[in-house]
């Protein structure tokens, strides 16, 4: 039996997600049904059996969820949506003993209240289950057993049953977050966009809690991103325990092999904050990763951590969200808006923090990282100008609701493309 699945992802990652899904099908589905579908803004469709849905949950590093399409129909009113939800055979999927949560998202819907629409979908599912089994499920918005998503366009309503449970960027091992961590699936998507391959040196000079590094190490060691967690589909009636055990068993075996691996991962990180590095170390340990080389260092003093050139990737502090730290040009440490870290390190705000910091960071890249390719994610479009470097490409990406660019700088010997001071970057 085949189903239509939709995998939402951070906007900008649709093409890499489609490529990842094709790889998952080739590597883990053993010829089981899988047909690639359309890429749409914010996600990718595919058609396949239960095994494909389970494998996507277990192995996708880029998807936010795996949603199973239940029904789709044009609508005009909340009543049309209630009728659509009431017709569906929810009793085939879950019973009234499971707790339920309904979410509605919409683009250009003519309906006035999404809250009211959410209530109507919930009512329809509860009415259906009461009619079929005599009992209504309870609602639990915090930790539901089952989630239903309704997606409204200007004309159509699509109902999805969630097979993931917690969103997939929750890998199940992270406790220490740090100040502004990237979501794991965005970090994994950026790694794919850089073209980084296991074995090539990878360096994050502002690694914070280590999201890029942990994702890269899991790729290098072939550790499935979902091997440490549970999924929504485990609570559904259609759950195929036997094929799930086979899929998960293979993933656990790969993870155990990784634990004893002595491979030189060539993955390196540094950060100015020792406190952040402690968080990163704790995260790597919880994720079952071998030690990753970390150093406490101001990024302006960075140097290549490997003899061969590689990929540098970072999301530096920007704007109000998190401050650049360190001494200013006169060597002064100034108290910033923040507080002392646990290790006594002072959060500081420089007088002209960003421009001075990024100019010196650009100098470090130009002078010391010949042959490297640097990828920097930021919401600040002026970054190349501040670094005094000309980008080779810029890829729009969304970090949650924040519109960002992934700038690529090719630091090729003798041809580092410098941006003249004062030149305004194109949008
Ligand atoms: C936006 S966070 C990076 C988050 C990281 N990608 C993660 O997933 O946790 C920016 C990081 O830059 C670090 N930072 C700030 N100023 C720095 C400097 N001068 N040199 C090196 N790191 C710095 C902060 O300590 C923080 O960890």
CSV table of C-alpha atoms and ligand atoms in Angstrom, one decimal:
chain,number,residue,atom,x,y,z
A,1,UNK,CA,0.0,0.0,0.0
A,2,UNK,CA,1.3,3.5,-0.9
A,3,UNK,CA,0.7,6.9,0.7
A,4,UNK,CA,1.4,10.5,-0.2
A,5,UNK,CA,3.8,12.1,2.2
A,6,UNK,CA,4.8,15.7,2.5
A,7,UNK,CA,8.0,16.7,4.3
A,8,UNK,CA,8.1,20.4,5.4
A,9,UNK,CA,11.6,21.8,5.7
A,10,UNK,CA,13.3,25.3,6.3
A,11,UNK,CA,12.6,27.4,3.2
A,12,UNK,CA,15.6,27.3,0.9
A,13,UNK,CA,16.4,23.6,1.6
A,14,UNK,CA,13.8,22.0,-0.8
A,15,UNK,CA,16.2,20.9,-3.5
A,16,UNK,CA,18.8,19.4,-1.0
A,17,UNK,CA,15.9,17.7,0.8
A,18,UNK,CA,14.7,16.1,-2.5
A,19,UNK,CA,18.3,14.9,-3.2
A,20,UNK,CA,18.5,13.5,0.4
A,21,UNK,CA,15.3,11.6,0.0
A,22,UNK,CA,16.5,10.0,-3.2
A,23,UNK,CA,19.6,8.8,-1.3
A,24,UNK,CA,17.6,7.5,1.6
A,25,UNK,CA,15.4,5.5,-0.8
A,26,UNK,CA,18.5,4.1,-2.6
A,27,UNK,CA,20.3,3.2,0.6
A,28,UNK,CA,17.6,2.1,3.0
A,29,UNK,CA,14.5,0.9,1.1
A,30,UNK,CA,15.8,-2.1,-0.6
A,31,UNK,CA,13.6,-1.6,-3.6
A,32,UNK,CA,10.4,-0.8,-1.5
A,33,UNK,CA,8.0,1.7,-3.1
A,34,UNK,CA,9.3,5.3,-3.3
A,35,UNK,CA,8.4,7.9,-6.0
A,36,UNK,CA,9.8,11.4,-5.8
A,37,UNK,CA,7.2,14.1,-5.9
A,38,UNK,CA,7.1,17.9,-6.4
A,39,UNK,CA,9.2,20.4,-4.5
A,40,UNK,CA,7.1,23.3,-3.3
A,41,UNK,CA,8.2,26.4,-1.2
A,42,UNK,CA,8.8,25.0,2.3
A,43,UNK,CA,8.7,21.2,1.5
A,44,UNK,CA,8.9,18.2,-0.7
A,45,UNK,CA,6.3,15.6,-1.6
A,46,UNK,CA,6.9,11.9,-2.2
A,47,UNK,CA,4.8,8.7,-2.5
A,48,UNK,CA,5.7,5.5,-0.9
A,49,UNK,CA,4.8,2.7,1.6
A,50,UNK,CA,5.1,2.7,5.4
A,51,UNK,CA,8.7,1.7,5.2
A,52,UNK,CA,9.5,4.8,3.2
A,53,UNK,CA,7.7,7.0,5.7
A,54,UNK,CA,9.6,5.4,8.6
A,55,UNK,CA,12.9,5.6,6.8
A,56,UNK,CA,12.4,9.3,6.0
A,57,UNK,CA,11.7,9.9,9.7
A,58,UNK,CA,14.8,8.0,10.8
A,59,UNK,CA,17.3,9.1,8.2
A,60,UNK,CA,16.3,12.6,7.0
A,61,UNK,CA,18.6,15.2,8.4
A,62,UNK,CA,16.8,18.1,6.6
A,63,UNK,CA,13.1,17.5,7.0
A,64,UNK,CA,11.2,19.1,9.8
A,65,UNK,CA,8.4,16.5,9.8
A,66,UNK,CA,7.0,13.6,7.8
A,67,UNK,CA,3.3,14.2,7.2
A,68,UNK,CA,1.0,11.6,5.7
A,69,UNK,CA,-1.7,13.1,3.5
A,70,UNK,CA,-5.2,12.0,4.5
A,71,UNK,CA,-7.5,14.1,2.2
A,72,UNK,CA,-7.6,17.2,0.1
A,73,UNK,CA,-10.6,19.1,-1.2
A,74,UNK,CA,-11.7,22.6,-2.2
A,75,UNK,CA,-13.5,24.5,0.6
A,76,UNK,CA,-15.3,27.8,1.1
A,77,UNK,CA,-16.2,27.8,4.8
A,78,UNK,CA,-15.3,26.2,8.1
A,79,UNK,CA,-18.3,24.0,7.6
A,80,UNK,CA,-16.8,22.5,4.5
A,81,UNK,CA,-13.6,21.7,6.4
A,82,UNK,CA,-15.6,20.2,9.3
A,83,UNK,CA,-17.4,17.9,6.7
A,84,UNK,CA,-14.1,16.9,5.1
A,85,UNK,CA,-12.6,16.0,8.5
A,86,UNK,CA,-15.7,14.2,9.6
A,87,UNK,CA,-15.6,11.9,6.5
A,88,UNK,CA,-12.1,10.6,7.2
A,89,UNK,CA,-11.6,7.2,8.7
A,90,UNK,CA,-9.5,8.4,11.7
A,91,UNK,CA,-10.5,5.2,13.6
A,92,UNK,CA,-8.2,3.3,11.2
A,93,UNK,CA,-5.3,5.3,12.5
A,94,UNK,CA,-5.8,5.9,16.2
A,95,UNK,CA,-8.4,5.3,18.9
A,96,UNK,CA,-10.1,7.6,21.4
A,97,UNK,CA,-7.5,6.6,24.0
A,98,UNK,CA,-4.9,8.6,22.3
A,99,UNK,CA,-4.6,12.3,23.1
A,100,UNK,CA,-4.9,14.7,20.1
A,101,UNK,CA,-3.6,18.0,18.9
A,102,UNK,CA,-4.7,19.8,15.8
A,103,UNK,CA,-2.8,22.6,14.0
A,104,UNK,CA,-4.0,24.7,11.1
A,105,UNK,CA,-1.7,26.8,8.9
A,106,UNK,CA,-2.9,28.9,6.0
A,107,UNK,CA,-1.6,30.9,3.0
A,108,UNK,CA,-4.1,33.4,1.6
A,109,UNK,CA,-7.1,31.6,3.1
A,110,UNK,CA,-10.3,33.6,3.0
A,111,UNK,CA,-11.4,32.3,6.5
A,112,UNK,CA,-11.4,34.8,9.2
A,113,UNK,CA,-10.3,32.8,12.2
A,114,UNK,CA,-7.7,30.0,12.1
A,115,UNK,CA,-8.4,29.3,15.8
A,116,UNK,CA,-12.1,28.6,15.0
A,117,UNK,CA,-11.0,26.4,12.0
A,118,UNK,CA,-8.7,24.5,14.4
A,119,UNK,CA,-11.7,23.9,16.7
A,120,UNK,CA,-13.9,22.7,13.8
A,121,UNK,CA,-11.2,20.1,12.7
A,122,UNK,CA,-10.8,18.9,16.2
A,123,UNK,CA,-14.6,18.7,16.7
A,124,UNK,CA,-15.0,16.7,13.5
A,125,UNK,CA,-12.3,14.1,14.5
A,126,UNK,CA,-13.7,13.8,18.0
A,127,UNK,CA,-17.3,13.5,16.6
A,128,UNK,CA,-16.2,10.8,14.2
A,129,UNK,CA,-14.4,8.7,16.9
A,130,UNK,CA,-17.4,9.1,19.3
A,131,UNK,CA,-19.7,7.9,16.5
A,132,UNK,CA,-17.5,4.9,15.7
A,133,UNK,CA,-16.3,3.9,19.2
A,134,UNK,CA,-18.5,5.8,21.7
A,135,UNK,CA,-15.6,7.8,23.1
A,136,UNK,CA,-13.9,11.1,22.3
A,137,UNK,CA,-10.1,11.6,22.5
A,138,UNK,CA,-8.8,14.1,25.0
A,139,UNK,CA,-6.9,17.2,23.7
A,140,UNK,CA,-3.3,17.6,24.8
A,141,UNK,CA,-1.4,20.5,23.2
A,142,UNK,CA,1.8,19.9,25.0
A,143,UNK,CA,2.6,16.2,24.5
A,144,UNK,CA,-0.1,14.7,22.3
A,145,UNK,CA,0.0,11.1,21.1
A,146,UNK,CA,-1.4,12.1,17.7
A,147,UNK,CA,-1.1,15.3,15.7
A,148,UNK,CA,-3.3,16.3,12.8
A,149,UNK,CA,-2.3,19.2,10.5
A,150,UNK,CA,-4.7,21.1,8.2
A,151,UNK,CA,-3.1,23.2,5.5
A,152,UNK,CA,-5.3,25.8,3.8
A,153,UNK,CA,-4.6,27.6,0.5
A,154,UNK,CA,-7.0,30.2,-1.0
A,155,UNK,CA,-9.1,27.3,-2.4
A,156,UNK,CA,-8.1,23.9,-0.9
A,157,UNK,CA,-7.9,22.2,2.5
A,158,UNK,CA,-5.4,19.3,3.0
A,159,UNK,CA,-5.5,17.2,6.1
A,160,UNK,CA,-2.3,15.5,7.2
A,161,UNK,CA,-1.6,13.0,9.9
A,162,UNK,CA,1.8,13.6,11.5
A,163,UNK,CA,4.1,10.6,11.6
A,164,UNK,CA,7.0,12.3,13.4
A,165,UNK,CA,5.7,13.5,16.8
A,166,UNK,CA,8.4,15.9,18.0
A,167,UNK,CA,9.8,17.9,15.0
A,168,UNK,CA,12.7,16.0,13.4
A,169,UNK,CA,15.3,18.7,14.3
A,170,UNK,CA,15.0,17.4,17.8
A,171,UNK,CA,17.5,14.6,17.5
A,172,UNK,CA,16.9,13.4,21.1
A,173,UNK,CA,20.3,14.1,22.6
A,174,UNK,CA,20.6,17.9,22.9
A,175,UNK,CA,20.2,19.4,26.3
A,176,UNK,CA,22.7,22.2,26.3
A,177,UNK,CA,21.5,24.8,23.8
A,178,UNK,CA,23.7,27.8,24.2
A,179,UNK,CA,22.5,31.3,23.3
A,180,UNK,CA,21.3,31.0,19.7
A,181,UNK,CA,21.7,27.5,18.4
A,182,UNK,CA,20.9,26.7,14.9
A,183,UNK,CA,18.2,24.1,14.3
A,184,UNK,CA,19.9,20.8,13.5
A,185,UNK,CA,18.0,20.4,10.2
A,186,UNK,CA,19.1,23.9,9.0
A,187,UNK,CA,22.7,23.1,10.0
A,188,UNK,CA,22.6,19.8,8.2
A,189,UNK,CA,21.0,21.5,5.1
A,190,UNK,CA,23.8,24.1,5.1
A,191,UNK,CA,26.4,21.4,5.2
A,192,UNK,CA,24.9,19.8,2.1
A,193,UNK,CA,24.8,23.2,0.4
A,194,UNK,CA,28.5,23.7,1.1
A,195,UNK,CA,29.2,20.4,-0.8
A,196,UNK,CA,31.3,19.2,2.2
A,197,UNK,CA,32.1,15.5,2.1
A,198,UNK,CA,33.3,13.4,5.0
A,199,UNK,CA,37.1,13.4,5.1
A,200,UNK,CA,37.4,17.0,4.0
A,201,UNK,CA,38.5,19.4,6.8
A,202,UNK,CA,35.5,21.3,8.3
A,203,UNK,CA,36.0,24.2,10.7
A,204,UNK,CA,33.5,26.3,12.6
A,205,UNK,CA,35.3,29.2,14.3
A,206,UNK,CA,32.2,30.4,16.2
A,207,UNK,CA,30.8,27.0,16.9
A,208,UNK,CA,28.7,27.8,20.0
A,209,UNK,CA,27.0,24.6,21.2
A,210,UNK,CA,28.5,22.8,18.1
A,211,UNK,CA,25.5,22.2,15.9
A,212,UNK,CA,27.4,22.2,12.6
A,213,UNK,CA,30.1,20.0,14.1
A,214,UNK,CA,27.7,17.4,15.6
A,215,UNK,CA,25.7,17.2,12.3
A,216,UNK,CA,28.9,16.8,10.3
A,217,UNK,CA,30.3,14.1,12.6
A,218,UNK,CA,27.0,12.1,12.3
A,219,UNK,CA,27.3,12.3,8.5
A,220,UNK,CA,30.9,11.2,8.6
A,221,UNK,CA,30.1,8.3,11.0
A,222,UNK,CA,26.9,7.3,9.2
A,223,UNK,CA,24.8,7.8,12.3
A,224,UNK,CA,21.1,8.1,11.6
A,225,UNK,CA,19.8,11.5,13.0
A,226,UNK,CA,16.7,9.8,14.5
A,227,UNK,CA,18.4,6.8,16.1
A,228,UNK,CA,18.1,8.2,19.6
A,229,UNK,CA,14.4,9.3,19.6
A,230,UNK,CA,10.9,8.0,19.2
A,231,UNK,CA,8.4,8.9,16.5
A,232,UNK,CA,4.7,9.7,16.3
A,233,UNK,CA,4.1,6.7,14.0
A,234,UNK,CA,5.0,4.3,16.8
A,235,UNK,CA,1.6,5.2,18.4
A,236,UNK,CA,-0.5,4.7,15.2
A,237,UNK,CA,-2.6,1.5,14.6
A,238,UNK,CA,-0.8,1.0,11.3
A,239,UNK,CA,2.6,0.8,13.0
A,240,UNK,CA,4.5,-2.0,11.5
A,241,UNK,CA,6.7,-3.1,14.4
A,242,UNK,CA,8.6,-5.7,12.5
A,243,UNK,CA,9.8,-3.6,9.6
A,244,UNK,CA,10.5,-0.7,12.1
A,245,UNK,CA,12.7,-3.0,14.2
A,246,UNK,CA,14.7,-4.0,11.1
A,247,UNK,CA,15.2,-0.4,10.1
A,248,UNK,CA,16.1,0.8,13.6
A,249,UNK,CA,18.3,-2.3,14.2
A,250,UNK,CA,20.4,-1.5,11.2
A,251,UNK,CA,20.7,2.2,12.4
A,252,UNK,CA,21.7,1.1,15.9
A,253,UNK,CA,24.4,-1.2,14.5
A,254,UNK,CA,25.8,1.6,12.5
A,255,UNK,CA,25.8,3.8,15.6
A,256,UNK,CA,27.6,1.2,17.7
A,257,UNK,CA,30.2,0.8,15.1
A,258,UNK,CA,30.7,4.6,15.1
A,259,UNK,CA,31.2,4.6,18.9
A,260,UNK,CA,34.3,2.4,18.5
A,261,UNK,CA,35.5,4.2,15.4
A,262,UNK,CA,39.0,5.7,15.6
A,263,UNK,CA,38.5,7.6,12.4
A,264,UNK,CA,40.2,11.0,12.2
A,265,UNK,CA,37.1,13.1,11.4
A,266,UNK,CA,39.0,16.3,10.5
A,267,UNK,CA,36.2,18.3,12.1
A,268,UNK,CA,37.2,21.3,14.2
A,269,UNK,CA,35.6,24.0,16.2
A,270,UNK,CA,36.4,27.1,18.2
A,271,UNK,CA,34.5,29.8,20.1
A,272,UNK,CA,35.5,32.7,22.3
A,273,UNK,CA,33.4,31.3,25.1
A,274,UNK,CA,34.7,28.4,27.2
A,275,UNK,CA,31.2,28.0,28.5
A,276,UNK,CA,29.9,27.4,25.0
A,277,UNK,CA,32.6,24.9,24.4
A,278,UNK,CA,31.6,23.0,27.5
A,279,UNK,CA,28.1,22.9,26.2
A,280,UNK,CA,29.3,21.6,22.8
A,281,UNK,CA,31.4,18.9,24.5
A,282,UNK,CA,28.4,17.8,26.6
A,283,UNK,CA,26.3,17.6,23.5
A,284,UNK,CA,28.8,15.5,21.5
A,285,UNK,CA,29.1,13.1,24.4
A,286,UNK,CA,25.3,12.7,24.7
A,287,UNK,CA,25.1,12.2,20.9
A,288,UNK,CA,27.6,9.3,21.3
A,289,UNK,CA,30.2,11.1,19.2
A,290,UNK,CA,33.9,10.7,19.6
A,291,UNK,CA,35.8,13.8,20.9
A,292,UNK,CA,35.9,16.7,18.3
A,293,UNK,CA,38.8,19.0,18.4
A,294,UNK,CA,37.7,22.3,20.2
A,295,UNK,CA,39.7,25.4,21.1
A,296,UNK,CA,38.8,28.6,23.0
A,297,UNK,CA,39.8,31.3,20.6
A,298,UNK,CA,38.7,34.7,19.3
A,299,UNK,CA,37.7,34.2,15.7
A,300,UNK,CA,39.9,37.1,14.7
A,301,UNK,CA,42.9,35.1,15.7
A,302,UNK,CA,41.8,31.9,13.9
A,303,UNK,CA,44.2,29.9,11.8
A,304,UNK,CA,43.5,26.8,9.7
A,305,UNK,CA,43.2,23.7,11.9
A,306,UNK,CA,44.4,21.3,9.3
A,307,UNK,CA,47.3,21.2,6.8
A,308,UNK,CA,44.9,20.6,3.8
A,309,UNK,CA,42.4,23.3,3.0
A,310,UNK,CA,38.7,22.6,3.6
A,311,UNK,CA,35.3,24.2,4.3
A,312,UNK,CA,34.8,26.9,6.9
A,313,UNK,CA,31.2,27.3,8.1
A,314,UNK,CA,29.8,29.7,10.7
A,315,UNK,CA,26.8,31.6,11.8
A,316,UNK,CA,28.3,34.6,13.5
A,317,UNK,CA,26.5,36.7,16.1
A,318,UNK,CA,24.3,39.3,14.5
A,319,UNK,CA,22.3,42.3,15.7
A,320,UNK,CA,20.3,42.1,18.8
A,321,UNK,CA,20.2,38.4,19.1
A,322,UNK,CA,23.7,37.7,20.2
A,323,UNK,CA,26.7,40.0,20.6
A,324,UNK,CA,30.1,39.8,19.1
A,325,UNK,CA,32.5,39.4,22.0
A,326,UNK,CA,36.2,40.2,22.6
A,327,UNK,CA,38.5,43.1,23.0
A,328,UNK,CA,38.2,46.2,20.9
A,329,UNK,CA,41.0,47.7,18.9
A,330,UNK,CA,42.3,49.5,22.0
A,331,UNK,CA,42.4,46.2,23.9
A,332,UNK,CA,39.5,47.2,26.1
A,333,UNK,CA,37.0,44.7,27.4
A,334,UNK,CA,33.7,46.3,28.0
A,335,UNK,CA,30.6,45.0,29.9
A,336,UNK,CA,27.8,44.4,27.5
A,337,UNK,CA,24.1,43.9,27.8
A,338,UNK,CA,24.7,40.3,28.9
A,339,UNK,CA,26.0,38.8,32.0
A,340,UNK,CA,29.0,36.8,33.1
A,341,UNK,CA,29.1,33.3,31.9
A,342,UNK,CA,29.5,30.4,34.3
A,343,UNK,CA,33.2,30.3,33.6
A,344,UNK,CA,33.6,34.0,34.5
A,345,UNK,CA,34.0,35.1,30.9
A,346,UNK,CA,32.6,38.5,30.4
A,347,UNK,CA,30.1,39.1,27.7
A,348,UNK,CA,31.2,42.3,26.1
A,349,UNK,CA,30.0,44.8,23.7
A,350,UNK,CA,32.5,46.7,21.7
A,351,UNK,CA,32.0,50.3,20.7
A,352,UNK,CA,31.6,49.5,17.0
A,353,UNK,CA,31.3,45.8,17.4
A,354,UNK,CA,30.3,44.5,14.1
A,355,UNK,CA,32.2,46.5,11.6
A,356,UNK,CA,35.6,46.2,13.4
A,357,UNK,CA,35.0,42.5,14.2
A,358,UNK,CA,34.1,41.6,10.6
A,359,UNK,CA,36.8,43.6,9.0
A,360,UNK,CA,39.4,41.7,11.1
A,361,UNK,CA,37.6,38.4,10.5
A,362,UNK,CA,37.8,39.1,6.7
A,363,UNK,CA,41.6,39.8,7.1
A,364,UNK,CA,42.0,36.5,8.9
A,365,UNK,CA,40.2,34.7,6.0
A,366,UNK,CA,42.2,36.5,3.3
A,367,UNK,CA,45.6,36.1,4.9
A,368,UNK,CA,45.4,32.6,6.5
A,369,UNK,CA,42.8,30.6,4.7
A,370,UNK,CA,44.1,30.4,1.1
A,371,UNK,CA,42.5,27.4,-0.7
A,372,UNK,CA,39.5,27.2,1.8
A,373,UNK,CA,35.9,27.8,0.9
A,374,UNK,CA,34.1,29.8,3.6
A,375,UNK,CA,30.3,29.8,4.1
A,376,UNK,CA,28.7,32.3,6.4
A,377,UNK,CA,25.1,32.4,7.4
A,378,UNK,CA,23.8,35.8,8.4
A,379,UNK,CA,20.7,38.0,8.2
A,380,UNK,CA,23.0,40.9,7.6
A,381,UNK,CA,23.2,41.5,3.8
A,382,UNK,CA,26.1,43.9,4.4
A,383,UNK,CA,28.4,41.1,5.6
A,384,UNK,CA,30.5,40.8,2.4
A,385,UNK,CA,31.2,44.6,2.5
A,386,UNK,CA,32.1,44.4,6.2
A,387,UNK,CA,34.5,41.5,5.5
A,388,UNK,CA,35.8,43.3,2.4
A,389,UNK,CA,35.3,40.1,0.4
A,390,UNK,CA,33.2,39.5,-2.6
A,391,UNK,CA,30.9,36.5,-2.3
A,392,UNK,CA,30.8,33.8,-5.1
A,393,UNK,CA,27.2,32.9,-4.3
A,394,UNK,CA,24.5,33.9,-1.9
A,395,UNK,CA,21.7,31.5,-1.1
A,396,UNK,CA,18.5,32.7,0.6
A,397,UNK,CA,17.6,30.6,3.6
A,398,UNK,CA,15.2,31.0,6.5
A,399,UNK,CA,16.4,30.5,10.1
A,400,UNK,CA,12.9,30.2,11.6
A,401,UNK,CA,11.2,33.4,10.5
A,402,UNK,CA,14.5,35.2,10.0
A,403,UNK,CA,15.4,35.7,6.4
A,404,UNK,CA,19.1,35.0,6.0
A,405,UNK,CA,21.7,34.6,3.2
A,406,UNK,CA,24.4,31.8,3.1
A,407,UNK,CA,27.4,33.7,1.6
A,408,UNK,CA,30.1,31.7,-0.1
A,409,UNK,CA,33.6,33.1,-0.3
A,410,UNK,CA,36.2,31.2,-2.4
A,411,UNK,CA,39.6,32.0,-0.9
A,412,UNK,CA,41.7,31.0,-3.9
A,413,UNK,CA,45.4,31.9,-3.9
A,414,UNK,CA,46.1,35.2,-5.6
A,415,UNK,CA,42.4,35.7,-6.6
A,416,UNK,CA,40.6,36.5,-3.4
A,417,UNK,CA,37.9,38.8,-4.7
A,418,UNK,CA,38.0,41.9,-2.5
A,419,UNK,CA,35.1,44.2,-2.3
A,420,UNK,CA,36.3,47.8,-2.4
A,421,UNK,CA,35.5,49.7,0.8
A,422,UNK,CA,32.1,51.5,0.6
A,423,UNK,CA,30.7,49.4,-2.3
A,424,UNK,CA,27.1,48.5,-1.5
A,425,UNK,CA,26.2,44.8,-1.9
A,426,UNK,CA,23.3,43.8,-4.1
A,427,UNK,CA,20.3,42.4,-2.2
B,1,LIG,C1,24.9,32.6,16.7
B,1,LIG,S1,26.1,31.8,17.8
B,1,LIG,C2,26.5,30.3,17.0
B,1,LIG,C3,25.6,29.2,17.3
B,1,LIG,C4,26.1,27.9,16.9
B,1,LIG,N1,26.1,27.7,15.5
B,1,LIG,C5,25.3,26.8,17.6
B,1,LIG,O1,24.6,26.1,16.9
B,1,LIG,O2,25.2,26.7,18.8
B,1,LIG,C6,27.5,32.8,17.7
B,1,LIG,C7,28.7,32.3,18.5
B,1,LIG,O3,29.7,33.2,18.3
B,1,LIG,C8,30.5,33.2,19.5
B,1,LIG,N2,31.3,34.5,19.4
B,1,LIG,C9,31.0,35.8,19.7
B,1,LIG,N3,32.1,36.6,19.5
B,1,LIG,C10,33.1,35.8,19.1
B,1,LIG,C11,34.5,36.0,18.8
B,1,LIG,N4,35.0,37.2,18.8
B,1,LIG,N5,35.2,35.0,18.4
B,1,LIG,C12,34.7,33.7,18.4
B,1,LIG,N6,33.5,33.4,18.8
B,1,LIG,C13,32.7,34.4,19.1
B,1,LIG,C14,29.5,33.2,20.6
B,1,LIG,O4,30.1,32.8,21.8
B,1,LIG,C15,28.5,32.3,20.0
B,1,LIG,O5,28.7,30.9,20.5
